[in-house]
Short mmCIF file of C-alpha atoms and ligand atoms in Angstrom, two decimals:
data_model
loop_
_atom_site.label_atom_id
_atom_site.label_comp_id
_atom_site.label_asym_id
_atom_site.label_seq_id
_atom_site.Cartn_x
_atom_site.Cartn_y
_atom_site.Cartn_z
CA MET A 49 38.28 26.88 102.94
CA ASN A 50 39.02 29.76 105.27
CA ARG A 51 40.77 28.40 108.38
CA SER A 52 41.20 31.55 110.41
CA LYS A 53 38.73 33.04 112.82
CA ALA A 54 36.13 35.46 111.45
CA LYS A 55 36.15 39.08 112.53
CA VAL A 56 32.89 39.61 114.46
CA VAL A 57 31.55 43.17 114.47
CA ARG A 58 28.48 44.61 116.11
CA VAL A 59 26.53 47.31 114.22
CA ASP A 60 23.36 49.30 114.75
CA LYS A 61 20.40 47.69 112.99
CA TYR A 62 19.15 50.95 111.47
CA GLU A 63 22.33 53.01 111.19
CA PRO A 64 25.29 50.69 110.72
CA ASP A 65 28.75 52.24 110.83
CA ASN A 66 29.81 53.24 107.30
CA GLY A 67 33.41 52.14 107.85
CA ILE A 68 32.34 48.62 108.80
CA ILE A 69 29.95 48.37 105.85
CA LYS A 70 32.74 49.48 103.50
CA GLU A 71 35.18 46.97 104.98
CA ALA A 72 32.62 44.16 104.60
CA GLY A 73 31.73 45.24 101.06
CA ASP A 74 35.41 45.29 100.11
CA LEU A 75 35.86 41.80 101.55
CA ILE A 76 33.04 40.50 99.35
CA LYS A 77 34.41 42.32 96.30
CA ALA A 78 37.76 40.64 96.94
CA GLY A 79 36.14 37.19 96.94
CA GLY A 80 35.58 36.77 100.70
CA LEU A 81 32.64 35.53 102.75
CA VAL A 82 30.63 37.82 105.04
CA ALA A 83 27.66 36.73 107.19
CA PHE A 84 25.08 39.48 107.61
CA PRO A 85 21.57 40.02 108.99
CA THR A 86 18.44 40.22 106.84
CA GLU A 87 14.84 40.64 108.02
CA THR A 88 14.26 36.87 107.63
CA VAL A 89 17.41 35.06 108.83
CA TYR A 90 21.17 35.72 108.71
CA GLY A 91 22.72 35.16 105.29
CA LEU A 92 26.20 34.06 104.22
CA GLY A 93 27.23 36.45 101.45
CA ALA A 94 29.69 36.29 98.57
CA ASN A 95 30.01 38.10 95.25
CA ALA A 96 27.30 36.49 93.10
CA LEU A 97 29.05 37.27 89.82
CA ASP A 98 32.29 35.56 90.87
CA SER A 99 32.05 31.77 90.52
CA THR A 100 35.07 31.10 92.77
CA ALA A 101 33.63 33.21 95.57
CA ALA A 102 30.27 31.48 95.23
CA GLU A 103 31.95 28.08 95.42
CA LYS A 104 33.43 29.08 98.78
CA ILE A 105 29.89 29.35 100.14
CA TYR A 106 29.23 25.68 99.38
CA ALA A 107 32.48 24.66 101.06
CA ALA A 108 31.85 26.80 104.16
CA LYS A 109 28.31 25.47 104.66
CA GLY A 110 29.03 21.91 103.62
CA ARG A 111 26.22 22.40 101.10
CA PRO A 112 25.68 20.15 98.06
CA SER A 113 26.67 22.08 94.94
CA ASP A 114 23.42 21.35 93.08
CA ASN A 115 21.47 23.40 95.63
CA PRO A 116 21.35 26.91 94.12
CA LEU A 117 21.81 30.23 95.90
CA ILE A 118 19.60 33.33 96.07
CA ILE A 119 21.12 36.52 94.62
CA HIS A 120 20.42 39.52 96.84
CA ILE A 121 20.10 42.95 95.25
CA ALA A 122 19.67 46.44 96.69
CA ALA A 123 18.08 48.22 93.71
CA ILE A 124 15.36 47.11 91.33
CA GLU A 125 17.51 48.03 88.31
CA ALA A 126 19.87 45.21 89.25
CA LEU A 127 17.13 42.67 88.48
CA LYS A 128 17.27 43.41 84.76
CA LYS A 129 20.98 42.55 84.68
CA ILE A 130 20.59 39.05 86.12
CA ALA A 131 17.12 38.02 84.85
CA ALA A 132 16.77 37.29 81.14
CA TYR A 133 13.10 38.21 81.21
CA VAL A 134 10.94 39.88 83.87
CA PRO A 135 7.23 39.07 83.52
CA GLU A 136 4.46 41.50 84.46
CA SER A 137 3.51 39.37 87.49
CA ALA A 138 7.01 39.90 88.92
CA LEU A 139 6.68 43.64 88.60
CA LEU A 140 3.36 43.50 90.46
CA LEU A 141 4.94 41.46 93.26
CA ALA A 142 8.03 43.65 93.40
CA GLU A 143 5.87 46.75 93.64
CA LYS A 144 4.07 45.31 96.67
CA TYR A 145 6.66 43.23 98.50
CA TRP A 146 10.15 44.48 97.60
CA PRO A 147 12.17 45.30 99.49
CA GLY A 148 11.03 42.44 101.70
CA PRO A 149 10.92 38.71 102.49
CA LEU A 150 10.07 37.53 98.97
CA THR A 151 12.32 35.67 96.52
CA MET A 152 11.39 35.38 92.84
CA ILE A 153 12.75 32.95 90.27
CA PHE A 154 13.48 34.01 86.68
CA TYR A 155 15.34 32.68 83.67
CA LYS A 156 18.92 33.80 84.26
CA SER A 157 21.02 36.12 82.12
CA ASP A 158 24.50 35.18 80.92
CA ILE A 159 26.35 37.12 83.62
CA VAL A 160 25.07 34.77 86.34
CA PRO A 161 27.56 31.92 86.85
CA GLU A 162 26.20 28.36 86.87
CA GLU A 163 28.03 27.76 90.15
CA VAL A 164 25.48 30.12 91.75
CA THR A 165 22.41 28.48 90.21
CA GLY A 166 23.54 24.91 90.76
CA GLY A 167 23.65 24.36 87.01
CA LEU A 168 20.06 25.57 86.45
CA ASN A 169 19.12 28.09 83.74
CA THR A 170 17.05 29.99 86.31
CA VAL A 171 18.06 32.38 89.08
CA ALA A 172 16.50 33.21 92.46
CA VAL A 173 16.48 36.93 93.32
CA ARG A 174 15.62 38.75 96.54
CA PHE A 175 15.68 42.43 97.48
CA PRO A 176 15.83 42.41 101.30
CA ARG A 177 14.42 45.17 103.47
CA HIS A 178 16.97 45.06 106.32
CA GLU A 179 19.04 48.26 106.36
CA VAL A 180 22.33 46.48 107.08
CA ALA A 181 21.72 43.99 104.25
CA ARG A 182 20.84 46.72 101.76
CA ARG A 183 23.86 48.85 102.58
CA LEU A 184 26.18 45.87 102.48
CA ILE A 185 24.87 44.65 99.11
CA ALA A 186 25.35 48.13 97.65
CA ALA A 187 28.89 48.35 99.11
CA ALA A 188 29.71 44.90 97.71
CA GLY A 189 28.86 45.86 94.15
CA GLY A 190 25.13 45.11 94.05
CA TYR A 191 24.92 41.30 93.68
CA VAL A 192 25.38 39.14 96.75
CA ALA A 193 24.72 35.39 96.69
CA ALA A 194 23.55 34.36 100.14
CA PRO A 195 22.07 31.19 101.57
CA SER A 196 21.07 31.11 105.21
CA ALA A 197 24.23 31.37 107.35
CA ASN A 198 24.03 27.94 108.99
CA LEU A 199 25.88 24.70 108.40
CA SER A 200 23.96 22.68 105.83
CA GLY A 201 21.05 20.84 107.49
CA LYS A 202 20.97 22.93 110.69
CA PRO A 203 18.22 25.39 111.64
CA SER A 204 18.63 28.83 110.04
CA PRO A 205 20.22 31.51 112.26
CA THR A 206 17.99 34.17 113.80
CA LYS A 207 20.82 35.86 115.74
CA ALA A 208 24.56 36.25 115.30
CA ALA A 209 25.34 33.75 118.08
CA HIS A 210 23.86 31.01 115.87
CA VAL A 211 26.13 32.05 112.99
CA ILE A 212 29.16 32.12 115.29
CA GLU A 213 28.31 28.62 116.52
CA ASP A 214 28.25 27.24 112.96
CA LEU A 215 30.65 29.37 110.91
CA LEU A 216 33.18 31.25 113.09
CA TRP A 217 36.16 29.42 111.58
CA ARG A 218 34.72 29.19 108.08
CA VAL A 219 34.04 32.79 107.01
CA ASP A 220 35.92 36.09 106.96
CA MET A 221 33.52 38.37 108.81
CA ILE A 222 30.26 38.17 110.77
CA ILE A 223 28.13 41.31 111.10
CA ASP A 224 26.00 41.21 114.24
CA ALA A 225 22.92 43.47 114.28
CA GLY A 226 20.98 41.55 116.91
CA TYR A 227 17.92 39.44 116.18
CA THR A 228 16.38 39.21 112.71
CA ASP A 229 12.72 40.29 112.46
CA ILE A 230 10.84 37.36 110.98
CA GLY A 231 12.89 34.28 111.84
CA LEU A 232 11.83 32.13 108.84
CA GLU A 233 13.28 32.34 105.33
CA SER A 234 11.66 34.25 102.49
CA THR A 235 8.69 33.04 100.47
CA ILE A 236 9.94 31.69 97.11
CA VAL A 237 7.80 32.16 94.00
CA ASP A 238 8.74 30.69 90.62
CA LEU A 239 7.80 33.04 87.79
CA THR A 240 9.18 31.00 84.92
CA GLU A 241 5.83 29.24 84.32
CA ASP A 242 2.61 30.84 83.06
CA THR A 243 1.12 30.59 86.53
CA PRO A 244 3.35 31.62 89.47
CA VAL A 245 4.24 28.67 91.71
CA ILE A 246 5.03 28.95 95.42
CA LEU A 247 8.08 26.77 96.02
CA ARG A 248 8.63 27.69 99.67
CA PRO A 249 5.99 29.26 101.94
CA GLY A 250 7.11 32.21 104.07
CA TYR A 251 6.06 35.43 105.72
CA ILE A 252 4.43 36.70 102.52
CA THR A 253 1.47 34.30 102.39
CA LYS A 254 -0.11 32.58 99.43
CA GLU A 255 -3.24 34.69 99.97
CA GLN A 256 -1.14 37.86 99.58
CA ILE A 257 0.54 36.55 96.44
CA LYS A 258 -2.79 35.50 94.96
CA THR A 259 -4.19 38.97 95.58
CA ALA A 260 -1.24 40.53 93.78
CA VAL A 261 -1.07 38.25 90.72
CA GLY A 262 -4.36 36.36 90.45
CA ALA A 263 -4.00 32.60 90.10
CA ILE A 264 -1.10 30.68 91.70
CA GLU A 265 -0.05 27.09 92.13
CA GLU A 266 1.53 25.48 95.15
CA SER A 267 4.19 22.88 94.63
CA SER A 268 3.82 19.82 96.79
CA ASN A 269 6.52 20.43 99.37
CA VAL A 270 7.03 16.85 100.43
CA ILE A 271 9.76 15.57 98.20
CA ASP A 272 11.38 12.22 98.77
CA GLU A 273 14.97 12.84 99.81
CA ASN A 274 16.23 9.82 97.95
CA SER A 275 14.35 10.59 94.79
CA THR A 276 16.50 11.09 91.71
CA MET A 277 14.07 13.51 90.09
CA LEU A 278 15.13 17.13 89.95
CA PRO A 279 12.78 19.06 92.23
CA LYS A 280 11.82 22.60 91.32
CA ALA A 281 13.41 24.04 94.45
CA PRO A 282 16.44 21.80 94.69
CA GLY A 283 16.92 22.55 98.36
CA MET A 284 13.71 20.75 99.13
CA LYS A 285 15.18 17.32 98.59
CA TYR A 286 17.63 17.69 101.47
CA ARG A 287 16.94 17.27 105.17
CA HIS A 288 16.66 20.73 106.65
CA TYR A 289 16.58 22.74 109.83
CA ALA A 290 17.07 19.55 111.76
CA PRO A 291 17.91 19.41 115.46
CA GLU A 292 20.27 16.72 116.75
CA GLY A 293 17.46 15.03 118.64
CA GLU A 294 14.52 13.25 117.04
CA LEU A 295 11.66 15.67 116.34
CA ILE A 296 8.16 14.18 116.44
CA ILE A 297 5.07 16.17 115.47
CA VAL A 298 1.90 15.04 117.24
CA GLU A 299 -1.37 15.92 115.55
CA GLY A 300 -4.93 15.61 116.86
CA LYS A 301 -7.33 17.11 119.42
CA THR A 302 -5.52 19.31 121.94
CA LYS A 303 -6.27 17.13 125.00
CA GLU A 304 -5.39 13.89 123.25
CA VAL A 305 -2.16 15.36 121.91
CA ALA A 306 -1.18 16.53 125.39
CA ALA A 307 -2.03 13.16 126.93
CA PHE A 308 0.04 11.34 124.30
CA ILE A 309 3.03 13.64 124.69
CA ASN A 310 2.96 13.56 128.50
CA ARG A 311 2.88 9.77 128.41
CA ALA A 312 5.69 9.59 125.84
CA ILE A 313 7.88 11.97 127.80
CA SER A 314 7.41 10.20 131.09
CA GLU A 315 8.41 6.94 129.42
CA LYS A 316 11.53 8.48 127.89
CA THR A 317 12.41 10.10 131.20
CA LYS A 318 12.08 6.76 132.99
CA ASN A 319 14.66 5.37 130.57
CA ASN A 320 16.93 8.32 131.37
CA GLU A 321 16.41 9.83 127.93
CA LYS A 322 15.95 13.58 127.75
CA ALA A 323 12.64 14.58 126.17
CA ALA A 324 10.75 17.88 125.83
CA VAL A 325 7.74 19.47 124.17
CA LEU A 326 7.25 22.51 121.93
CA CYS A 327 3.75 23.95 122.23
CA SER A 328 1.63 27.06 122.02
CA GLU A 329 1.41 29.47 124.95
CA GLU A 330 -2.29 28.56 125.25
CA ASN A 331 -1.44 24.89 125.88
CA ARG A 332 1.61 25.34 128.10
CA GLU A 333 -0.36 24.44 131.25
CA LEU A 334 -1.21 21.01 129.84
CA TYR A 335 2.42 19.88 130.21
CA GLU A 336 4.85 19.48 133.09
CA LYS A 337 6.86 22.67 133.71
CA ALA A 338 10.12 20.75 133.70
CA TYR A 339 10.09 19.96 130.00
CA VAL A 340 7.86 22.47 128.22
CA LEU A 341 8.92 25.25 125.85
CA SER A 342 6.23 27.59 124.53
CA LEU A 343 6.80 28.97 121.03
CA GLY A 344 4.23 31.74 121.47
CA SER A 345 0.52 32.44 121.33
CA LEU A 346 -1.73 31.04 118.61
CA LYS A 347 -3.06 34.58 118.32
CA LYS A 348 0.44 35.79 117.40
CA THR A 349 1.74 33.31 114.87
CA GLU A 350 4.56 35.76 114.06
CA ASP A 351 5.99 34.87 117.48
CA ILE A 352 5.75 31.15 116.82
CA ALA A 353 7.48 31.63 113.45
CA PHE A 354 10.20 33.74 115.02
CA ASN A 355 10.90 31.39 117.91
CA LEU A 356 10.92 28.08 116.03
CA PHE A 357 14.53 27.84 114.80
CA GLY A 358 15.95 29.24 118.06
CA ALA A 359 13.90 26.67 119.99
CA LEU A 360 15.31 23.80 117.90
CA ARG A 361 18.86 25.02 118.55
CA PHE A 362 18.04 25.42 122.26
CA MET A 363 16.92 21.76 122.40
CA ASP A 364 20.31 20.76 120.98
CA GLU A 365 22.11 22.87 123.56
CA LYS A 366 20.21 21.09 126.32
CA GLY A 367 20.95 17.70 124.81
CA VAL A 368 17.28 16.82 124.33
CA ARG A 369 17.04 13.48 122.48
CA PHE A 370 13.28 13.46 121.81
CA ILE A 371 11.47 16.68 120.92
CA TYR A 372 7.69 16.41 120.69
CA SER A 373 5.90 19.27 118.98
CA GLU A 374 2.26 20.18 118.69
CA ALA A 375 1.08 20.66 115.10
CA PHE A 376 -0.06 24.12 114.03
CA ASP A 377 -2.85 25.36 111.79
CA THR A 378 -1.71 25.88 108.20
CA GLU A 379 -3.68 29.08 107.64
CA HIS A 380 -1.66 32.13 106.54
CA LEU A 381 1.77 32.20 108.26
CA GLY A 382 0.96 28.75 109.68
CA ALA A 383 1.79 27.26 106.28
CA ALA A 384 5.42 28.38 106.61
CA ILE A 385 5.61 27.26 110.26
CA MET A 386 4.34 23.75 109.47
CA ASN A 387 6.53 23.53 106.36
CA ARG A 388 9.67 24.11 108.46
CA LEU A 389 8.51 21.84 111.29
CA LEU A 390 7.77 19.02 108.85
CA LYS A 391 11.16 19.43 107.16
CA ALA A 392 12.95 19.58 110.51
CA SER A 393 11.25 16.36 111.57
CA GLY A 394 11.80 14.58 108.26
CA ASN A 395 7.96 14.32 108.04
CA ASN A 396 7.82 12.48 111.33
CA VAL A 397 4.14 12.91 112.25
CA ILE A 398 2.05 10.88 114.70
CA LYS A 399 -1.72 11.25 114.47
CA VAL A 400 -3.56 10.60 117.73
O1 TXA B 1222 15.17 34.48 103.57
C1 TXA B 1222 15.93 33.92 102.80
O2 TXA B 1222 15.58 33.55 101.65
C2 TXA B 1222 17.37 33.66 103.26
C3 TXA B 1222 18.06 35.01 103.48
C4 TXA B 1222 19.52 34.88 103.81
O3 TXA B 1222 17.86 35.82 102.34
N1 TXA B 1222 18.08 32.83 102.34
C5 TXA B 1222 17.83 31.50 102.19
O4 TXA B 1222 18.67 30.85 101.29
O5 TXA B 1222 16.95 30.93 102.79
P1 TXA B 1222 18.82 29.27 101.26
O6 TXA B 1222 19.95 29.01 100.33
O7 TXA B 1222 18.94 28.73 102.62
O8 TXA B 1222 17.50 28.77 100.57
C6 TXA B 1222 17.29 29.05 99.21
C7 TXA B 1222 16.33 28.08 98.60
C8 TXA B 1222 16.91 26.68 98.44
O9 TXA B 1222 15.92 25.72 98.81
C9 TXA B 1222 17.20 26.59 96.95
O10 TXA B 1222 17.11 25.28 96.49
C10 TXA B 1222 16.14 27.50 96.35
O11 TXA B 1222 16.06 28.55 97.26
N2 TXA B 1222 16.56 28.04 95.04
C11 TXA B 1222 17.57 28.89 94.79
N3 TXA B 1222 17.68 29.14 93.47
C12 TXA B 1222 16.70 28.44 92.87
C13 TXA B 1222 16.28 28.26 91.50
N4 TXA B 1222 16.90 28.85 90.51
N5 TXA B 1222 15.22 27.44 91.25
C14 TXA B 1222 14.57 26.84 92.28
N6 TXA B 1222 14.93 26.97 93.59
C15 TXA B 1222 15.97 27.74 93.89
MG1 MG B 1223 18.94 27.50 104.20
#
């Protein structure tokens, strides 16, 4: 593993410096690791066609090697090189949502190393929209394997400071272009079955995917961590996005939820244990100022999605041991928000 400090460079989000992009692209071509912004979260990039480089990603993140990586491309032509077969439904989705926060899974071609796909015969592909990501991928040769740029298990990074916190001594370069746009990882759709299956909800909603391709299936996203079965999205069997403190989701009628959380927090506080609540802007007034953090308005679920991972990291910074969160509606983007909250809590839900 890399043991020297990463070079951290700041670039413009829309017009990154060509010299920096070339330097970063060359680093990836030479087998190095570069963290870079995408419109969803920051990614940790390596040459996807070089198995040794891809293995470095697992070491840097402390990620289990059976959890496959997404290959990022910057031109649709690249898809045909790494996918053995591209079904019509994929072309429909690509037409509508690429470049963008959508990952599609195909049978892989021979040039994709098994180290990248965690031994699977399928490959996850994403064509991001972020200008810095696109230019970097092109400069790096067109195929960049990139998981989220966090230590395995931690919340995904929505700004460079999060990447620096986790990976400063573990990668070669970190490209800082400020905040990402969306703040939650891409929607993942498996196109290797007759009917497309959503493996991970994201900014592109199931309604949007249905409209583009007709029928879809949703995989049940609650997979037992200790199960020995091979889940379709292998990452789903690991604990994810987790803060250091215990995260507890409280579900029920607004007033009853608030009453329960206020009572729980005052008890914890009495025992000198730090506790706090994550809630909607609309409900902020129901809690004591001292321990409330609003994620955003229920009328702007994009804000709640964007703020979630940062809020979990903030709780860690403050040493909060018990984090209570309101539950959110699972309509549209709410599905992705609740999916991440549930994973972060290890499905720790109290119904009141
Ligand atoms: O928005 C995103 O997708 C970000 C940015 C950096 O592009 N990337 C990201 O990567 O979230 P990562 O590695 O944190 O999550 C990828 C997920 C994992 O749960 C993994 O198991 C799943 O995709 N995956 C990758 N290849 C797969 C495959 N061939 N079959 C099923 N699941 C796959
Ligand atoms: Mg991740």
